[in-house]
Tab-separated table of C-alpha atoms and ligand atoms in Angstrom:
chain	number	residue	atom	x	y	z
A	1254	MET	CA	-49.934	81.319	19.287
A	1255	LYS	CA	-47.371	78.747	20.319
A	1256	ILE	CA	-43.731	78.651	18.719
A	1257	LEU	CA	-40.994	76.074	19.230
A	1258	VAL	CA	-37.471	77.259	18.917
A	1259	VAL	CA	-34.760	74.537	18.581
A	1260	GLY	CA	-31.225	75.397	19.558
A	1261	ASN	CA	-29.470	77.343	22.350
A	1262	SER	CA	-26.759	79.371	21.030
A	1263	ALA	CA	-26.672	83.262	21.240
A	1264	ARG	CA	-28.490	82.966	17.882
A	1265	ALA	CA	-31.231	81.318	19.301
A	1266	HIS	CA	-31.454	83.632	22.138
A	1267	ILE	CA	-31.934	86.633	19.846
A	1268	ILE	CA	-34.519	84.611	17.798
A	1269	VAL	CA	-36.373	83.758	20.864
A	1270	GLU	CA	-36.301	87.449	21.938
A	1271	MET	CA	-37.384	88.777	18.513
A	1272	LEU	CA	-40.305	86.221	18.449
A	1273	LYS	CA	-41.280	87.060	21.947
A	1274	LYS	CA	-41.595	90.907	20.986
A	1275	SER	CA	-44.151	90.114	18.417
A	1276	ARG	CA	-47.388	91.827	18.417
A	1277	HIS	CA	-48.859	88.228	18.392
A	1278	GLU	CA	-47.705	87.702	21.782
A	1279	PRO	CA	-46.600	83.971	21.298
A	1280	GLU	CA	-45.729	81.617	23.972
A	1281	ILE	CA	-42.182	80.231	23.354
A	1282	PHE	CA	-41.177	76.674	23.917
A	1283	ALA	CA	-37.521	75.928	23.489
A	1284	PHE	CA	-35.695	72.526	22.589
A	1285	MET	CA	-32.152	72.978	23.689
A	1286	SER	CA	-28.988	70.791	24.155
A	1287	ALA	CA	-27.960	72.794	27.102
A	1288	LYS	CA	-29.593	75.435	29.032
A	1289	ASN	CA	-29.382	78.827	28.042
A	1290	PRO	CA	-30.169	81.445	30.785
A	1291	GLY	CA	-31.555	84.075	28.204
A	1292	ILE	CA	-33.918	81.497	26.554
A	1293	ILE	CA	-35.013	79.868	29.798
A	1294	LYS	CA	-36.245	83.524	31.073
A	1295	VAL	CA	-38.417	84.068	28.068
A	1296	ALA	CA	-39.552	80.444	27.298
A	1297	CYS	CA	-42.816	79.442	29.050
A	1298	ASP	CA	-41.336	75.720	28.884
A	1299	TYR	CA	-38.448	73.875	27.653
A	1300	GLU	CA	-36.798	70.377	27.033
A	1301	ILE	CA	-33.037	69.497	27.143
A	1302	GLY	CA	-32.132	66.942	24.617
A	1303	LYS	CA	-29.758	66.177	21.467
A	1304	LEU	CA	-30.468	68.560	18.861
A	1305	ASP	CA	-30.307	65.639	16.142
A	1306	CYS	CA	-32.845	63.689	18.184
A	1307	VAL	CA	-35.827	64.071	16.021
A	1308	ASP	CA	-38.152	61.996	17.849
A	1309	ALA	CA	-37.604	63.814	20.858
A	1310	ILE	CA	-38.122	67.343	19.238
A	1311	VAL	CA	-41.166	66.014	17.683
A	1312	GLU	CA	-42.670	64.575	20.856
A	1313	PHE	CA	-41.880	67.909	22.660
A	1314	ALA	CA	-43.614	69.735	19.635
A	1315	LYS	CA	-46.619	67.560	20.162
A	1316	SER	CA	-47.071	67.948	23.659
A	1317	ALA	CA	-46.809	71.576	23.533
A	1318	GLU	CA	-49.215	71.636	20.627
A	1319	VAL	CA	-47.099	74.333	18.896
A	1320	ASP	CA	-48.219	76.316	15.864
A	1321	PHE	CA	-44.767	76.403	14.130
A	1322	ALA	CA	-41.215	75.884	14.764
A	1323	PHE	CA	-38.016	78.001	14.062
A	1324	ILE	CA	-34.971	75.729	13.597
A	1325	SER	CA	-31.890	77.721	14.652
A	1326	PRO	CA	-28.683	75.381	14.062
A	1327	GLU	CA	-27.925	73.167	11.096
A	1328	LEU	CA	-27.837	69.796	13.072
A	1329	PRO	CA	-31.441	69.322	13.502
A	1330	LEU	CA	-31.926	70.228	9.877
A	1331	SER	CA	-29.540	67.794	8.749
A	1332	ALA	CA	-31.124	65.249	10.877
A	1333	GLY	CA	-34.509	65.770	9.341
A	1334	VAL	CA	-36.369	67.755	11.949
A	1335	VAL	CA	-38.421	69.693	9.653
A	1336	ASP	CA	-39.779	66.407	7.961
A	1337	GLY	CA	-40.297	65.034	11.285
A	1338	LEU	CA	-42.415	68.080	12.320
A	1339	ALA	CA	-44.244	68.049	9.158
A	1340	SER	CA	-45.478	64.468	9.834
A	1341	ILE	CA	-47.344	65.694	12.921
A	1342	GLY	CA	-48.729	68.841	10.827
A	1343	VAL	CA	-46.050	71.450	12.436
A	1344	SER	CA	-44.574	73.702	9.791
A	1345	SER	CA	-41.004	74.987	10.231
A	1346	VAL	CA	-38.891	77.895	9.308
A	1347	GLY	CA	-36.063	75.723	8.032
A	1348	PRO	CA	-35.708	73.463	4.829
A	1349	VAL	CA	-36.747	69.991	4.591
A	1350	LYS	CA	-33.856	67.347	4.856
A	1351	GLU	CA	-33.168	67.034	1.253
A	1352	LEU	CA	-32.897	70.860	0.854
A	1353	ALA	CA	-30.870	71.241	3.885
A	1354	ASP	CA	-27.949	69.615	2.071
A	1355	LEU	CA	-27.500	73.222	0.608
A	1356	GLU	CA	-25.427	73.545	3.761
A	1357	CYS	CA	-24.945	69.825	4.932
A	1358	SER	CA	-23.472	68.768	1.736
A	1359	LYS	CA	-20.692	71.159	0.156
A	1360	SER	CA	-21.040	69.212	-3.246
A	1361	PHE	CA	-24.712	70.132	-3.349
A	1362	VAL	CA	-24.839	73.515	-4.353
A	1363	ARG	CA	-21.580	73.094	-6.560
A	1364	GLU	CA	-23.252	70.450	-8.429
A	1365	LEU	CA	-26.669	72.145	-8.626
A	1366	MET	CA	-24.969	75.304	-9.991
A	1367	GLU	CA	-23.138	73.368	-12.685
A	1368	GLU	CA	-26.363	71.467	-13.611
A	1369	TYR	CA	-28.263	74.628	-14.012
A	1370	ASP	CA	-25.236	76.701	-15.538
A	1371	LEU	CA	-25.504	79.461	-12.859
A	1372	PRO	CA	-22.828	81.838	-12.492
A	1373	GLY	CA	-20.646	82.648	-9.469
A	1374	GLY	CA	-19.171	79.333	-8.917
A	1375	PRO	CA	-15.473	78.342	-8.839
A	1376	GLN	CA	-13.562	75.553	-10.744
A	1377	PHE	CA	-14.211	72.506	-8.456
A	1378	LYS	CA	-14.281	68.667	-8.513
A	1379	VAL	CA	-15.435	66.112	-5.801
A	1380	PHE	CA	-13.315	63.264	-4.807
A	1381	GLY	CA	-14.243	59.931	-3.115
A	1382	SER	CA	-10.708	58.637	-3.377
A	1383	LEU	CA	-7.270	60.355	-3.644
A	1384	GLU	CA	-7.231	59.328	-7.418
A	1385	GLY	CA	-6.792	62.617	-9.250
A	1386	VAL	CA	-6.532	64.853	-6.572
A	1387	ARG	CA	-2.783	65.772	-7.066
A	1388	GLU	CA	-3.435	66.544	-10.640
A	1389	PHE	CA	-6.495	68.644	-9.953
A	1390	ILE	CA	-4.538	70.708	-7.311
A	1391	GLU	CA	-1.620	71.113	-9.643
A	1392	SER	CA	-4.170	72.534	-12.283
A	1393	LEU	CA	-5.190	75.216	-9.689
A	1394	SER	CA	-1.712	76.451	-9.034
A	1395	ASP	CA	-2.339	79.872	-10.454
A	1396	THR	CA	-5.331	80.574	-8.013
A	1397	GLY	CA	-4.511	78.357	-4.975
A	1398	TYR	CA	-7.209	75.875	-3.703
A	1399	VAL	CA	-9.779	75.165	-0.730
A	1400	LEU	CA	-10.335	71.904	0.661
A	1401	LYS	CA	-14.036	71.348	1.949
A	1402	PRO	CA	-15.218	68.291	3.740
A	1403	ASP	CA	-18.491	67.211	1.991
A	1404	GLY	CA	-20.328	67.178	5.374
A	1405	LEU	CA	-20.942	69.199	8.569
A	1406	THR	CA	-17.666	70.428	10.308
A	1407	GLY	CA	-18.901	73.202	12.667
A	1408	GLY	CA	-17.291	75.917	10.282
A	1409	LYS	CA	-13.961	74.528	11.094
A	1410	GLY	CA	-13.145	71.944	8.504
A	1411	VAL	CA	-12.276	73.961	5.397
A	1412	LYS	CA	-8.595	74.336	4.684
A	1413	VAL	CA	-7.313	77.110	2.338
A	1414	SER	CA	-3.924	76.801	0.605
A	1415	GLY	CA	-1.364	79.431	1.670
A	1416	GLU	CA	-3.229	79.812	4.972
A	1417	HIS	CA	-4.033	76.460	6.506
A	1418	VAL	CA	-2.131	74.194	3.982
A	1419	ASN	CA	1.361	74.716	2.772
A	1420	SER	CA	2.367	71.901	0.829
A	1421	MET	CA	1.049	69.185	-1.701
A	1422	GLU	CA	1.800	66.526	1.114
A	1423	ASP	CA	-0.353	68.497	3.821
A	1424	ALA	CA	-3.231	68.787	1.204
A	1425	LEU	CA	-3.121	65.117	0.325
A	1426	ASP	CA	-2.919	63.960	4.067
A	1427	TYR	CA	-6.032	66.459	4.746
A	1428	CYS	CA	-7.781	64.939	1.847
A	1429	ARG	CA	-7.104	61.281	3.023
A	1430	GLU	CA	-8.345	62.147	6.545
A	1431	VAL	CA	-11.609	63.923	5.268
A	1432	ILE	CA	-12.408	61.056	2.877
A	1433	ALA	CA	-12.169	58.469	5.795
A	1434	VAL	CA	-14.632	60.547	7.981
A	1435	HIS	CA	-17.006	62.106	5.359
A	1436	GLY	CA	-16.563	59.962	2.188
A	1437	ARG	CA	-15.971	62.854	-0.223
A	1438	ILE	CA	-14.218	66.027	-0.425
A	1439	VAL	CA	-14.783	69.018	-2.608
A	1440	ILE	CA	-11.795	70.950	-4.086
A	1441	GLU	CA	-12.181	74.332	-5.545
A	1442	GLU	CA	-10.435	77.253	-6.834
A	1443	LYS	CA	-9.593	79.876	-4.121
A	1444	PHE	CA	-10.985	83.161	-4.713
A	1445	VAL	CA	-9.303	86.664	-3.610
A	1446	GLY	CA	-11.279	89.532	-2.313
A	1447	GLU	CA	-13.482	90.530	0.629
A	1448	GLU	CA	-15.993	88.313	2.098
A	1449	PHE	CA	-19.491	89.114	3.091
A	1450	SER	CA	-22.367	87.322	4.453
A	1451	LEU	CA	-25.832	88.094	2.710
A	1452	GLN	CA	-28.682	86.299	4.747
A	1453	SER	CA	-32.014	85.960	3.110
A	1454	PHE	CA	-35.602	85.051	4.336
A	1455	VAL	CA	-36.897	82.511	1.511
A	1456	ASP	CA	-40.300	81.074	1.192
A	1457	GLY	CA	-39.411	79.099	-1.939
A	1458	LYS	CA	-40.583	81.722	-4.262
A	1459	THR	CA	-39.298	85.161	-2.763
A	1460	VAL	CA	-36.012	86.083	-1.490
A	1461	CYS	CA	-35.890	88.950	1.210
A	1462	ASP	CA	-32.300	89.890	1.968
A	1463	MET	CA	-31.112	91.137	5.316
A	1464	PRO	CA	-28.320	93.660	5.615
A	1465	ALA	CA	-24.865	92.383	4.638
A	1466	VAL	CA	-22.566	91.622	7.391
A	1467	GLN	CA	-18.834	90.825	7.563
A	1468	ASP	CA	-17.831	87.881	9.959
A	1469	HIS	CA	-14.330	87.337	11.448
A	1470	LYS	CA	-13.674	83.599	11.978
A	1471	ARG	CA	-10.030	83.940	13.105
A	1472	ALA	CA	-9.457	83.624	16.693
A	1473	PHE	CA	-7.228	86.648	17.281
A	1474	ASN	CA	-6.756	90.410	16.337
A	1475	GLY	CA	-5.408	91.133	12.932
A	1476	ASP	CA	-7.496	88.097	11.528
A	1477	THR	CA	-4.722	85.680	12.916
A	1478	GLY	CA	-4.885	82.239	14.658
A	1479	PRO	CA	-7.086	79.211	14.232
A	1480	ASN	CA	-10.628	79.537	12.873
A	1481	THR	CA	-13.556	79.703	15.257
A	1482	GLY	CA	-17.239	79.375	14.888
A	1483	GLY	CA	-16.828	83.357	14.548
A	1484	MET	CA	-15.433	86.009	16.870
A	1485	GLY	CA	-17.520	88.901	15.708
A	1486	SER	CA	-19.091	90.810	12.890
A	1487	TYR	CA	-20.328	94.124	11.694
A	1488	SER	CA	-22.693	95.761	9.348
A	1489	GLY	CA	-23.136	99.366	8.143
A	1490	ALA	CA	-26.152	101.607	8.333
A	1491	ARG	CA	-26.196	101.863	4.467
A	1492	GLY	CA	-24.191	98.599	3.399
A	1493	LEU	CA	-20.844	97.414	4.094
A	1494	PRO	CA	-18.276	100.162	3.176
A	1495	PHE	CA	-16.123	98.036	0.926
A	1496	LEU	CA	-19.190	96.791	-1.059
A	1497	LYS	CA	-20.759	98.293	-4.115
A	1498	GLN	CA	-24.696	98.062	-4.398
A	1499	LYS	CA	-24.142	95.854	-7.393
A	1500	ASP	CA	-22.166	93.297	-5.373
A	1501	VAL	CA	-25.154	92.948	-3.057
A	1502	SER	CA	-27.535	92.696	-6.118
A	1503	ASP	CA	-25.451	89.980	-7.679
A	1504	ALA	CA	-25.361	88.075	-4.448
A	1505	HIS	CA	-29.062	88.391	-4.307
A	1506	ALA	CA	-29.575	87.263	-7.860
A	1507	ILE	CA	-27.212	84.064	-7.069
A	1508	THR	CA	-29.619	83.108	-4.162
A	1509	VAL	CA	-32.791	83.647	-6.299
A	1510	ALA	CA	-31.154	81.477	-9.032
A	1511	VAL	CA	-30.312	78.711	-6.689
A	1512	MET	CA	-33.619	78.777	-4.836
A	1513	ASN	CA	-35.478	78.422	-8.300
A	1514	ALA	CA	-32.957	75.661	-9.246
A	1515	MET	CA	-33.864	73.641	-6.212
A	1516	PHE	CA	-37.463	74.099	-6.727
A	1517	GLU	CA	-37.092	72.838	-10.254
A	1518	LYS	CA	-34.685	69.927	-9.410
A	1519	TYR	CA	-36.469	68.681	-6.259
A	1520	GLY	CA	-40.247	70.062	-6.716
A	1521	LYS	CA	-40.125	71.289	-3.216
A	1522	TYR	CA	-40.178	74.771	-1.859
A	1523	TYR	CA	-37.056	76.005	0.174
A	1524	LYS	CA	-38.573	77.521	3.255
A	1525	GLY	CA	-36.257	79.205	5.840
A	1526	ILE	CA	-32.945	81.010	5.606
A	1527	MET	CA	-30.374	81.050	2.733
A	1528	TYR	CA	-27.233	82.407	4.200
A	1529	GLY	CA	-24.670	82.978	1.298
A	1530	GLY	CA	-21.098	83.333	2.142
A	1531	PHE	CA	-19.931	85.471	-0.680
A	1532	ILE	CA	-16.522	87.160	-1.910
A	1533	ALA	CA	-16.332	90.129	-3.884
A	1534	THR	CA	-13.413	89.607	-6.299
A	1535	LYS	CA	-11.991	91.633	-9.291
A	1536	ASP	CA	-14.251	89.464	-11.537
A	1537	GLY	CA	-17.433	90.078	-9.540
A	1538	VAL	CA	-19.345	88.350	-6.537
A	1539	LYS	CA	-18.605	84.792	-6.288
A	1540	LEU	CA	-20.316	82.162	-3.991
A	1541	ILE	CA	-18.209	80.550	-1.254
A	1542	GLU	CA	-20.885	78.558	0.320
A	1543	TYR	CA	-24.415	78.347	1.496
A	1544	ASN	CA	-25.727	77.781	5.012
A	1545	ALA	CA	-29.365	76.722	5.641
A	1546	ARG	CA	-29.799	78.854	8.768
A	1547	MET	CA	-28.724	82.242	9.941
A	1548	GLY	CA	-25.178	83.070	10.911
A	1549	ASP	CA	-23.784	83.105	14.119
A	1550	PRO	CA	-22.751	85.943	14.997
A	1551	GLU	CA	-24.381	87.507	11.710
A	1552	ALA	CA	-27.990	86.796	13.333
A	1553	MET	CA	-27.059	89.285	16.058
A	1554	ASN	CA	-26.161	92.137	13.584
A	1555	VAL	CA	-29.253	91.786	11.514
A	1556	LEU	CA	-31.891	90.852	13.918
A	1557	THR	CA	-31.042	93.816	16.309
A	1558	VAL	CA	-32.191	96.207	13.696
A	1559	LEU	CA	-35.018	94.303	12.318
A	1560	LYS	CA	-38.195	96.548	12.288
A	1561	THR	CA	-40.806	93.978	11.016
A	1562	ASP	CA	-42.486	91.721	13.436
A	1563	LEU	CA	-40.468	88.392	12.976
A	1564	VAL	CA	-43.623	86.250	13.440
A	1565	ASP	CA	-45.060	87.972	10.332
A	1566	ILE	CA	-42.038	86.969	8.401
A	1567	CYS	CA	-42.074	83.403	9.829
A	1568	ARG	CA	-45.668	83.258	8.676
A	1569	GLY	CA	-44.747	84.569	5.433
A	1570	ILE	CA	-42.078	81.796	4.925
A	1571	ILE	CA	-44.318	78.879	5.913
A	1572	ASP	CA	-47.501	80.145	4.063
A	1573	GLY	CA	-45.618	81.041	0.850
A	1574	THR	CA	-46.641	84.861	1.141
A	1575	LEU	CA	-43.292	86.420	2.022
A	1576	SER	CA	-43.807	88.827	-1.131
A	1577	SER	CA	-46.585	90.440	0.795
A	1578	VAL	CA	-44.594	91.049	3.879
A	1579	ASP	CA	-42.874	94.290	4.127
A	1580	VAL	CA	-39.490	93.202	5.677
A	1581	GLU	CA	-37.712	96.262	6.936
A	1582	PHE	CA	-34.660	97.127	8.890
A	1583	ASP	CA	-33.398	100.332	10.745
A	1584	ALA	CA	-30.646	101.986	8.898
A	1585	LYS	CA	-28.249	101.416	11.783
A	1586	ALA	CA	-24.749	100.118	11.911
A	1587	THR	CA	-24.105	97.140	14.306
A	1588	VAL	CA	-20.914	95.633	15.775
A	1589	CYS	CA	-20.974	92.263	17.544
A	1590	LYS	CA	-18.012	90.723	19.580
A	1591	TYR	CA	-17.917	87.407	21.342
A	1592	ILE	CA	-16.677	86.887	24.629
A	1593	VAL	CA	-14.771	83.607	24.920
A	1594	PRO	CA	-13.130	81.551	27.817
A	1595	SER	CA	-9.432	82.074	27.975
A	1596	GLY	CA	-7.603	79.488	25.715
A	1597	TYR	CA	-10.298	79.307	23.284
A	1598	PRO	CA	-10.315	77.832	20.795
A	1599	ASP	CA	-7.474	75.339	21.211
A	1600	ASN	CA	-7.387	75.152	24.920
A	1601	PRO	CA	-10.347	76.647	26.281
A	1602	ARG	CA	-10.920	76.764	30.093
A	1603	SER	CA	-14.234	75.366	31.166
A	1604	GLY	CA	-16.258	75.865	34.345
A	1605	ASP	CA	-15.289	79.405	35.160
A	1606	THR	CA	-17.766	82.225	36.135
A	1607	VAL	CA	-18.434	85.260	33.921
A	1608	ASP	CA	-20.073	88.488	35.371
A	1609	VAL	CA	-22.078	90.789	33.073
A	1610	SER	CA	-23.653	92.985	35.817
A	1611	GLY	CA	-21.168	95.687	34.940
A	1612	VAL	CA	-22.218	95.896	31.260
A	1613	PRO	CA	-23.580	99.300	30.284
A	1614	GLN	CA	-27.301	99.105	29.033
A	1615	GLY	CA	-26.396	100.366	25.619
A	1616	ALA	CA	-24.584	97.043	24.744
A	1617	LYS	CA	-27.026	93.992	24.453
A	1618	VAL	CA	-25.965	90.820	25.800
A	1619	TYR	CA	-26.826	87.394	24.203
A	1620	PHE	CA	-25.930	84.055	26.113
A	1621	ALA	CA	-24.148	81.188	24.255
A	1622	SER	CA	-22.347	78.387	26.039
A	1623	VAL	CA	-23.191	79.567	29.445
A	1624	ASN	CA	-25.138	77.979	32.196
A	1625	GLU	CA	-26.691	79.765	35.440
A	1626	MET	CA	-26.156	78.138	38.737
A	1627	GLU	CA	-27.025	79.603	42.093
A	1628	GLY	CA	-27.342	83.149	40.398
A	1629	LYS	CA	-23.779	82.836	38.716
A	1630	PHE	CA	-23.106	82.502	34.885
A	1631	ILE	CA	-20.606	79.595	34.375
A	1632	MET	CA	-18.841	79.231	30.987
A	1633	SER	CA	-18.373	76.192	29.169
A	1634	SER	CA	-15.452	75.626	26.566
A	1635	SER	CA	-17.166	77.443	23.563
A	1636	ARG	CA	-18.221	80.938	23.040
A	1637	ALA	CA	-19.722	82.374	26.005
A	1638	LEU	CA	-21.548	85.644	25.296
A	1639	ALA	CA	-22.313	87.785	22.255
A	1640	LEU	CA	-22.377	91.576	22.760
A	1641	VAL	CA	-23.903	93.830	20.375
A	1642	GLY	CA	-23.643	97.698	19.890
A	1643	VAL	CA	-26.026	99.584	17.594
A	1644	ALA	CA	-25.277	103.155	16.474
A	1645	ASP	CA	-25.392	105.332	13.475
A	1646	THR	CA	-21.997	104.410	12.285
A	1647	ILE	CA	-19.924	101.289	12.614
A	1648	SER	CA	-17.386	103.269	14.423
A	1649	ASP	CA	-19.563	104.342	17.106
A	1650	ALA	CA	-21.331	100.949	17.430
A	1651	GLU	CA	-17.914	99.524	17.956
A	1652	LYS	CA	-17.376	101.909	20.639
A	1653	VAL	CA	-20.492	100.899	22.407
A	1654	VAL	CA	-19.795	97.141	22.215
A	1655	GLU	CA	-16.121	97.607	23.117
A	1656	GLU	CA	-17.135	99.383	26.357
A	1657	GLY	CA	-19.414	96.441	27.046
A	1658	CYS	CA	-16.937	93.846	26.443
A	1659	ARG	CA	-14.277	95.815	28.837
A	1660	GLN	CA	-16.953	95.568	31.611
A	1661	VAL	CA	-17.299	91.775	31.460
A	1662	ARG	CA	-15.495	90.197	34.337
A	1663	GLY	CA	-13.983	86.740	34.247
A	1664	ASP	CA	-11.037	84.769	32.708
A	1665	VAL	CA	-12.136	85.590	29.287
A	1666	ARG	CA	-10.953	87.433	26.030
A	1667	TYR	CA	-12.446	88.837	22.950
A	1668	ARG	CA	-11.338	90.584	19.639
A	1669	SER	CA	-10.936	94.380	20.381
A	1670	ASP	CA	-10.311	95.136	16.654
A	1671	ILE	CA	-13.516	93.932	15.092
A	1672	GLY	CA	-15.511	97.028	13.938
A	1673	THR	CA	-12.759	99.564	14.582
A	1674	ASP	CA	-12.022	102.238	12.134
A	1675	ALA	CA	-8.617	100.788	11.553
A	1676	LEU	CA	-9.903	97.417	10.504
A	1677	VAL	CA	-12.603	98.647	8.347
A	1678	GLU	CA	-10.225	101.020	6.458
A	1679	LYS	CA	-7.876	97.928	5.915
A	1680	ARG	CA	-10.945	96.172	4.243
A	1681	VAL	CA	-11.837	99.213	2.144
A	1682	LEU	CA	-8.178	99.587	0.930
A	1683	HIS	CA	-7.854	95.773	0.307
A	1684	MET	CA	-11.080	95.833	-1.801
A	1685	ARG	CA	-9.962	98.912	-3.853
A	1686	GLU	CA	-6.552	97.093	-4.560
A	1687	VAL	CA	-8.437	93.999	-5.556
A	1688	ARG	CA	-10.803	95.981	-7.909
A	1689	GLY	CA	-7.829	97.789	-9.194
A	1690	GLY	CA	-6.887	94.603	-10.968
A	1691	ALA	CA	-10.323	94.497	-12.773
A	1692	LYS	CA	-10.300	93.866	-16.359
B	2732	LIG	N1	-20.735	82.922	10.953
B	2732	LIG	C1	-20.314	81.725	10.545
B	2732	LIG	C2	-21.366	80.804	10.598
B	2732	LIG	O1	-22.433	81.166	11.155
B	2732	LIG	O2	-21.243	79.596	10.201
């Protein structure tokens, strides 16, 4: 069996590792925008190219004669790589371009949910000019508002009132900027509560959830500083401590309803990952957004505890037989922390070495924006390494990963608070306070 993996982040590294572990003993072919030392070590061949260059990816898949592809990031999905591969008879874990709009266009899911009258969405409007923007923002004065570019922004384009935008003039300036670049902006009601990621394997008919994860996007301890691609994340052995079972089943129901609505509207099965960013509020679970791929760092939390053979899951997605695959996870807690170059994200250093040789065995290391040269790992300006701890409790998993992070040598930093008892307790208390206001 030959499998193509497209991508070179830490998420792609763990996907490659999990596929390689399969009882089917596949050969891995990797298409990357930059070398990832972890992937190169495992892959039998690789190609470097632009991740939105569909022709180059298709050409590589054809020459390698791969059986199927796993598309890790959103960029190739938005460029139509799944359609391109299908044209040469290669199926993918990842949606076709039209359905990848689930992530690539922020208006797609809002308009779909409105059309099919699905619960869990906010009040929203989509604007292609500034006309009516001021009035709509004023109408959301009780809840606050969220500004979302209607396109891909690497997770850094969303602005929330009271956090990133503090006046009507700032909001209008940002809307003007976004409309000039993306053509449209989505403005939504702001929700108050605790966010969680629920990633699901989806074959267009069946939804298999992975454990819920909480991600931390802010750069610094205490959830302060600018947004990043994600500084770390945690999951519990039996769910997230601030969630009720019903929160997760309600989020699952939204994913099922959206998957069915996509089939009804477009007549195509969504095949791949539906990663819902949800928020538990006093009025129940609401959908913030969907991504059409696994989360990064969330992929590290869930795949480290996946018991089922990932190749069997991929085949279930592709063949539409996911309902017959027993998707199981170890009942273990996980904490993932990203090591980033100092200055990240605003003024990151680039070209420094990072040394992981002292990291104890217990902490798993996944490579992100790191290159290997003459036996040394060199960081570029983005997130460098994802370290993961697994244990019976979040608290113990945090201790494992924290010890690993302390042993990384180089001009780096990370968030020491992710997964600590203090931070998790803060989430539990916040959620209790939010629910206290329940009607
Ligand atoms: N965890 C954020 C993302 O993957 O988009």
